[in-house]
Short mmCIF file of C-alpha atoms in Angstrom, two decimals:
data_model
loop_
_atom_site.label_atom_id
_atom_site.label_comp_id
_atom_site.label_asym_id
_atom_site.label_seq_id
_atom_site.Cartn_x
_atom_site.Cartn_y
_atom_site.Cartn_z
CA MET W 1 181.49 220.59 9.64
CA ARG W 2 182.77 218.48 12.47
CA ASN W 3 184.11 214.94 12.27
CA ARG W 4 183.09 211.58 13.69
CA ARG W 5 184.95 208.29 13.74
CA LEU W 6 183.41 205.18 12.23
CA GLY W 7 183.77 202.76 15.07
CA THR W 8 186.96 202.14 17.02
CA THR W 9 188.94 200.91 14.03
CA GLY W 10 187.41 202.93 11.20
CA PRO W 11 188.37 206.22 9.56
CA GLU W 12 187.55 209.71 10.79
CA VAL W 13 184.96 211.24 8.49
CA SER W 14 182.71 214.30 8.29
CA GLU W 15 179.57 214.11 10.43
CA LEU W 16 177.51 214.09 7.23
CA GLY W 17 178.33 211.96 4.22
CA LEU W 18 177.18 212.24 0.59
CA GLY W 19 175.29 209.30 -0.88
CA ALA W 20 175.79 209.46 -4.65
CA MET W 21 173.37 206.76 -5.84
CA GLY W 22 170.66 209.13 -7.11
CA MET W 23 173.15 210.80 -9.44
CA SER W 24 173.13 207.68 -11.62
CA ASP W 25 170.17 205.47 -10.78
CA MET W 26 166.99 204.68 -8.89
CA TYR W 27 165.37 208.13 -8.68
CA GLY W 28 164.88 209.14 -12.30
CA PRO W 29 167.06 211.31 -14.55
CA ALA W 30 169.89 213.37 -13.08
CA ASP W 31 172.06 216.09 -14.62
CA GLU W 32 175.67 214.92 -14.78
CA THR W 33 177.14 218.44 -14.75
CA GLU W 34 175.06 219.36 -11.73
CA SER W 35 176.03 216.06 -10.06
CA VAL W 36 179.73 216.84 -10.38
CA ALA W 37 179.11 220.38 -9.14
CA THR W 38 177.23 218.93 -6.14
CA ILE W 39 180.11 216.59 -5.31
CA HIS W 40 182.51 219.55 -5.48
CA ALA W 41 180.20 221.65 -3.30
CA ALA W 42 180.01 218.80 -0.76
CA LEU W 43 183.79 218.58 -0.56
CA ASP W 44 184.06 222.36 -0.28
CA SER W 45 181.56 222.33 2.60
CA GLY W 46 183.76 219.90 4.53
CA ILE W 47 182.07 216.61 3.63
CA THR W 48 184.76 213.96 3.29
CA LEU W 49 182.71 210.72 3.02
CA ILE W 50 181.27 209.77 -0.39
CA ASP W 51 179.25 206.58 -0.69
CA THR W 52 178.60 204.65 -3.90
CA GLY W 53 178.00 201.16 -5.25
CA ASP W 54 179.51 199.47 -8.29
CA PHE W 55 175.99 198.60 -9.47
CA TYR W 56 174.66 202.17 -9.37
CA GLY W 57 174.07 202.84 -13.05
CA MET W 58 176.18 199.73 -13.79
CA GLY W 59 179.42 201.52 -13.03
CA HIS W 60 178.34 205.01 -14.08
CA ASN W 61 178.29 206.29 -10.50
CA GLU W 62 181.86 205.26 -9.86
CA MET W 63 183.04 206.84 -13.11
CA LEU W 64 181.16 210.03 -12.21
CA ILE W 65 182.85 210.18 -8.80
CA GLY W 66 186.21 209.46 -10.39
CA ARG W 67 185.67 212.38 -12.76
CA ALA W 68 184.63 214.68 -9.90
CA LEU W 69 187.69 213.76 -7.82
CA ARG W 70 190.18 214.07 -10.63
CA ASP W 71 191.39 217.51 -9.51
CA ARG W 72 191.09 216.83 -5.76
CA VAL W 73 193.58 215.39 -3.27
CA ARG W 74 192.71 211.72 -3.00
CA GLU W 75 193.71 211.46 0.66
CA ASP W 76 191.16 214.16 1.55
CA VAL W 77 188.24 211.92 0.55
CA VAL W 78 186.92 208.72 2.14
CA ILE W 79 185.31 206.59 -0.56
CA SER W 80 182.86 203.87 0.51
CA VAL W 81 181.89 201.27 -2.10
CA LYS W 82 179.23 198.55 -1.99
CA PHE W 83 179.58 195.56 -4.30
CA GLY W 84 177.92 192.23 -5.04
CA ALA W 85 174.56 193.14 -6.60
CA GLN W 86 174.30 191.55 -10.04
CA ARG W 87 172.45 193.28 -12.90
CA GLY W 88 171.73 192.45 -16.52
CA PRO W 89 172.14 194.73 -19.56
CA ASP W 90 168.52 195.82 -19.14
CA GLY W 91 169.15 196.86 -15.55
CA GLN W 92 167.27 193.95 -14.01
CA TRP W 93 168.44 192.57 -10.67
CA LEU W 94 169.88 189.08 -10.91
CA GLY W 95 171.02 188.30 -7.38
CA TYR W 96 174.25 188.70 -5.40
CA ASP W 97 177.80 187.51 -5.69
CA ALA W 98 179.99 188.02 -2.62
CA SER W 99 182.19 185.00 -3.24
CA PRO W 100 185.95 185.43 -2.75
CA THR W 101 186.56 185.58 -6.50
CA GLY W 102 183.59 187.93 -6.88
CA VAL W 103 185.06 190.22 -4.21
CA LYS W 104 188.39 190.55 -5.97
CA THR W 105 186.96 190.90 -9.47
CA ALA W 106 184.46 193.59 -8.44
CA LEU W 107 187.21 195.45 -6.56
CA ALA W 108 189.49 195.46 -9.61
CA TYR W 109 186.80 197.06 -11.76
CA SER W 110 185.86 199.60 -9.07
CA LEU W 111 189.47 200.74 -8.69
CA ARG W 112 189.68 201.31 -12.44
CA ARG W 113 186.37 203.19 -12.70
CA LEU W 114 187.13 205.39 -9.71
CA GLY W 115 190.64 206.11 -10.93
CA THR W 116 192.22 205.24 -7.61
CA ASP W 117 194.60 202.59 -6.29
CA TYR W 118 192.69 201.99 -3.05
CA ILE W 119 189.17 202.12 -1.62
CA ASP W 120 188.70 203.39 1.92
CA ILE W 121 185.72 201.23 2.93
CA TYR W 122 184.63 198.19 0.93
CA ARG W 123 181.45 196.32 1.76
CA PRO W 124 179.07 193.70 0.34
CA ALA W 125 175.77 195.34 -0.52
CA ARG W 126 173.80 192.44 0.95
CA LEU W 127 174.49 189.09 2.55
CA ASP W 128 175.05 186.53 -0.19
CA PRO W 129 172.82 183.59 0.81
CA ASN W 130 175.22 181.16 -0.88
CA VAL W 131 178.44 182.39 0.71
CA PRO W 132 179.31 182.43 4.43
CA ILE W 133 180.00 185.97 5.59
CA GLU W 134 183.36 184.68 6.93
CA ASP W 135 184.44 183.84 3.35
CA THR W 136 183.38 187.26 2.03
CA VAL W 137 185.10 189.20 4.82
CA GLY W 138 188.15 186.96 4.60
CA ALA W 139 188.57 187.81 0.92
CA ILE W 140 188.25 191.54 1.61
CA ALA W 141 190.77 191.14 4.43
CA GLU W 142 193.24 189.77 1.88
CA MET W 143 192.70 192.94 -0.13
CA VAL W 144 193.35 195.00 2.99
CA GLN W 145 196.63 193.17 3.44
CA ALA W 146 197.47 193.83 -0.22
CA GLY W 147 196.78 197.57 0.19
CA TYR W 148 193.78 197.82 -2.13
CA VAL W 149 191.26 198.36 0.72
CA ARG W 150 191.71 200.35 3.94
CA HIS W 151 188.64 199.27 5.99
CA ILE W 152 185.87 196.69 5.79
CA GLY W 153 182.20 197.58 6.16
CA LEU W 154 178.89 195.75 6.01
CA SER W 155 175.44 196.67 4.71
CA GLU W 156 171.93 195.63 5.77
CA VAL W 157 172.92 192.64 7.89
CA GLY W 158 171.69 191.57 11.31
CA ALA W 159 173.49 191.46 14.64
CA GLU W 160 174.54 187.81 14.38
CA THR W 161 176.11 188.35 10.96
CA VAL W 162 177.91 191.44 12.25
CA ARG W 163 179.41 189.38 15.09
CA ARG W 164 180.56 186.61 12.74
CA ALA W 165 182.11 189.10 10.34
CA ASN W 166 183.88 191.03 13.08
CA ALA W 167 185.41 187.81 14.37
CA VAL W 168 187.25 187.45 11.05
CA HIS W 169 188.42 191.06 10.66
CA PRO W 170 187.56 194.33 12.48
CA ILE W 171 184.49 195.93 10.90
CA ALA W 172 184.51 199.73 10.64
CA ASP W 173 180.83 200.34 10.11
CA LEU W 174 177.47 198.94 9.14
CA GLN W 175 175.51 200.81 6.52
CA ILE W 176 171.76 200.49 7.08
CA GLU W 177 168.59 202.50 6.62
CA TYR W 178 167.83 204.64 9.65
CA SER W 179 165.40 207.52 9.90
CA LEU W 180 162.51 208.76 11.97
CA ILE W 181 160.28 206.23 10.24
CA SER W 182 162.81 203.38 9.82
CA ARG W 183 163.93 202.50 13.33
CA GLY W 184 164.17 198.74 13.36
CA VAL W 185 167.93 198.99 13.85
CA GLU W 186 167.42 200.28 17.38
CA GLU W 187 166.17 196.98 18.84
CA ASN W 188 169.07 194.57 18.37
CA ILE W 189 171.48 195.81 15.72
CA LEU W 190 172.53 199.17 17.14
CA PRO W 191 173.22 197.74 20.63
CA ALA W 192 175.40 195.04 19.03
CA LEU W 193 177.34 197.63 17.03
CA ARG W 194 178.00 199.66 20.16
CA GLU W 195 179.08 196.59 22.09
CA LEU W 196 181.59 195.74 19.36
CA GLY W 197 182.76 199.29 18.69
CA ILE W 198 181.40 199.43 15.16
CA GLY W 199 180.05 202.63 13.60
CA LEU W 200 176.82 203.12 11.67
CA THR W 201 176.40 204.99 8.41
CA ALA W 202 172.72 205.76 8.02
CA TYR W 203 171.20 205.90 4.56
CA GLY W 204 167.60 206.86 3.78
CA VAL W 205 167.59 209.52 6.50
CA LEU W 206 164.91 211.32 4.49
CA SER W 207 163.21 208.03 3.63
CA ARG W 208 164.00 208.45 -0.07
CA GLY W 209 162.45 211.91 -0.21
CA LEU W 210 159.35 211.13 1.81
CA LEU W 211 160.64 213.11 4.79
CA SER W 212 162.14 215.88 2.65
CA GLY W 213 159.08 218.09 2.94
CA HIS W 214 159.05 218.41 -0.85
CA TRP W 215 156.97 215.29 -1.68
CA THR W 216 153.33 215.62 -2.78
CA LYS W 217 150.65 212.97 -3.10
CA ASP W 218 150.03 213.71 -6.78
CA ARG W 219 153.65 213.34 -7.87
CA THR W 220 154.23 210.67 -10.51
CA ASN W 221 157.33 208.49 -10.84
CA ALA W 222 158.94 206.84 -13.82
CA PRO W 223 158.70 203.02 -13.75
CA THR W 224 162.45 202.83 -13.11
CA ASP W 225 162.16 205.08 -10.04
CA PHE W 226 162.44 203.04 -6.82
CA ARG W 227 159.53 204.98 -5.34
CA ALA W 228 157.17 203.80 -8.05
CA HIS W 229 157.25 200.40 -6.34
CA SER W 230 158.07 201.28 -2.74
CA PRO W 231 155.18 200.40 -0.40
CA ARG W 232 155.50 203.64 1.52
CA PHE W 233 154.81 205.69 -1.61
CA GLN W 234 151.63 203.84 -2.61
CA GLY W 235 147.98 204.89 -2.17
CA GLU W 236 146.72 204.99 1.39
CA ASN W 237 150.23 204.34 2.73
CA LEU W 238 151.47 207.53 1.09
CA ALA W 239 148.49 209.54 2.32
CA HIS W 240 149.11 208.38 5.90
CA ASN W 241 152.87 208.99 5.72
CA LEU W 242 152.37 212.50 4.40
CA THR W 243 150.25 213.31 7.44
CA LEU W 244 153.35 212.49 9.52
CA VAL W 245 155.38 214.86 7.36
CA GLU W 246 152.85 217.65 7.86
CA ALA W 247 152.97 217.14 11.62
CA LEU W 248 156.76 217.32 11.43
CA ARG W 249 156.45 220.49 9.34
CA GLU W 250 154.71 222.21 12.25
CA ILE W 251 157.64 221.40 14.53
CA ALA W 252 160.11 222.56 11.89
CA GLY W 253 158.18 225.79 11.44
CA GLN W 254 158.42 226.57 15.13
CA LYS W 255 162.20 226.36 14.83
CA SER W 256 162.31 228.19 11.49
CA VAL W 257 163.93 225.26 9.73
CA SER W 258 162.83 222.83 7.05
CA VAL W 259 161.31 219.38 7.48
CA ALA W 260 164.41 217.82 5.92
CA GLN W 261 166.66 219.63 8.39
CA ILE W 262 164.64 218.39 11.36
CA ALA W 263 164.77 214.81 10.02
CA ILE W 264 168.54 214.92 9.45
CA ALA W 265 169.20 216.63 12.79
CA TRP W 266 167.22 213.88 14.53
CA VAL W 267 169.51 211.17 13.06
CA LEU W 268 172.57 213.24 14.00
CA SER W 269 171.28 213.36 17.58
CA ARG W 270 171.19 209.57 17.89
CA GLY W 271 174.89 209.30 18.71
CA GLU W 272 178.42 210.31 17.78
CA ASP W 273 178.91 206.83 16.31
CA ILE W 274 176.27 207.47 13.62
CA VAL W 275 176.99 209.31 10.36
CA PRO W 276 173.96 210.18 8.19
CA LEU W 277 174.34 209.99 4.41
CA VAL W 278 172.41 212.63 2.49
CA GLY W 279 171.44 211.79 -1.08
CA ALA W 280 171.48 215.30 -2.53
CA ARG W 281 171.66 215.41 -6.33
CA ARG W 282 171.66 219.20 -6.57
CA ARG W 283 173.55 221.96 -4.83
CA ASP W 284 170.41 223.56 -3.39
CA ARG W 285 169.37 220.29 -1.77
CA LEU W 286 172.89 219.83 -0.45
CA ALA W 287 172.82 223.29 1.09
CA GLU W 288 169.51 222.48 2.76
CA ALA W 289 170.91 219.21 4.12
CA THR W 290 174.09 220.74 5.53
CA GLY W 291 171.91 223.37 7.21
CA ALA W 292 170.80 220.58 9.54
CA LEU W 293 174.17 220.89 11.27
CA ASP W 294 173.00 224.21 12.72
CA VAL W 295 169.75 222.75 14.12
CA GLY W 296 170.00 222.22 17.85
CA LEU W 297 167.53 219.74 19.30
CA SER W 298 166.95 219.80 23.06
CA GLU W 299 165.69 216.79 25.01
CA GLU W 300 162.28 218.47 24.97
CA ASP W 301 162.45 218.90 21.20
CA LEU W 302 163.37 215.23 20.75
CA ALA W 303 160.49 214.14 22.97
CA VAL W 304 158.04 216.18 20.91
CA ILE W 305 159.40 214.84 17.65
CA GLU W 306 159.16 211.21 18.79
CA LYS W 307 155.68 211.73 20.16
CA THR W 308 154.64 213.27 16.85
CA VAL W 309 156.31 210.54 14.77
CA PRO W 310 156.45 207.35 16.91
CA SER W 311 158.87 204.62 15.90
CA ASP W 312 156.09 202.48 14.43
CA ALA W 313 154.19 205.33 12.77
CA ALA W 314 155.02 204.67 9.10
CA ALA W 315 152.62 202.79 6.83
CA GLY W 316 154.23 200.23 4.55
CA GLU W 317 157.52 198.36 4.61
CA ARG W 318 160.68 200.13 3.51
CA TYR W 319 161.14 197.77 0.52
CA ALA W 320 158.81 195.69 -1.65
CA PRO W 321 158.34 192.09 -0.43
CA ALA W 322 160.88 190.48 -2.78
CA GLN W 323 163.56 192.93 -1.69
CA MET W 324 162.67 192.60 1.99
CA ARG W 325 163.43 188.89 1.74
CA THR W 326 167.03 189.71 0.77
CA LEU W 327 167.64 191.73 3.93
CA ASP W 328 169.49 189.80 6.60
CA SER W 329 168.85 192.84 8.82
CA GLU W 330 165.10 192.11 8.80
CA ARG W 331 165.34 188.48 9.93
#
């Protein structure tokens, strides 16, 4: 496991990070004991970056990570936390609160649930339409000054918002979906990040399991599973997208690796300023993901992959319409 730096002002982290969301929410039931074992296995493999959100399982994910890190050296781990998404007791989404008071209140609860006195990277989960990004970042900057936060990040915002935020306080990284079939970031956002010296943490590198090589068209999802409503997992869209996976499987087979490893290796190849997050919930899936570090992709390999799966090849948007409207990154 090698390291990469998140931007010019951010922390040095492992070249792969662990996204913990699925251990508490969004993708159906997860085994808590196996989740803790997977976090431990990730740390033992050299992964230092763990990403969570205070709304994943309404705080459960943070408490799970806090439990897993109890017997580890805190300074050896970089914890990234998203905040702002509001949920009701039934789990329904109610909007966003990234106001200055919301920033500080959410941070206080996250520190308690994680069992730590500081968070390495703190970021609003989405742009709050009612709060200027300058106010949100300014409030986090106060928490940096107070020692409760080490670095400021952003999530799913566009280039203009990144520039405005960075003018208030240096931004370490932008977290945004980026995979072989989610490449919108390449047009305007990624060039802006590189101009400003801001890193990118890429989530959804396996497109929520679609590019894992393990998905089948007859798989059923619980109503609470994100994929039950995701356009890319529906009907003809799914059938089309799985043909892309099968084409990718042929390439992977020629290199004696898995589809998931090819997909992760492709994101790794996009630049030293990009750190993919893998959402493994089990140790076997984690081992498969870290195996991508041993996959070498030549320029010829990359050309074949991109010819096989062009940037506009996917059928369906990456979120349902109502959620797409909340994404400043898509405007």
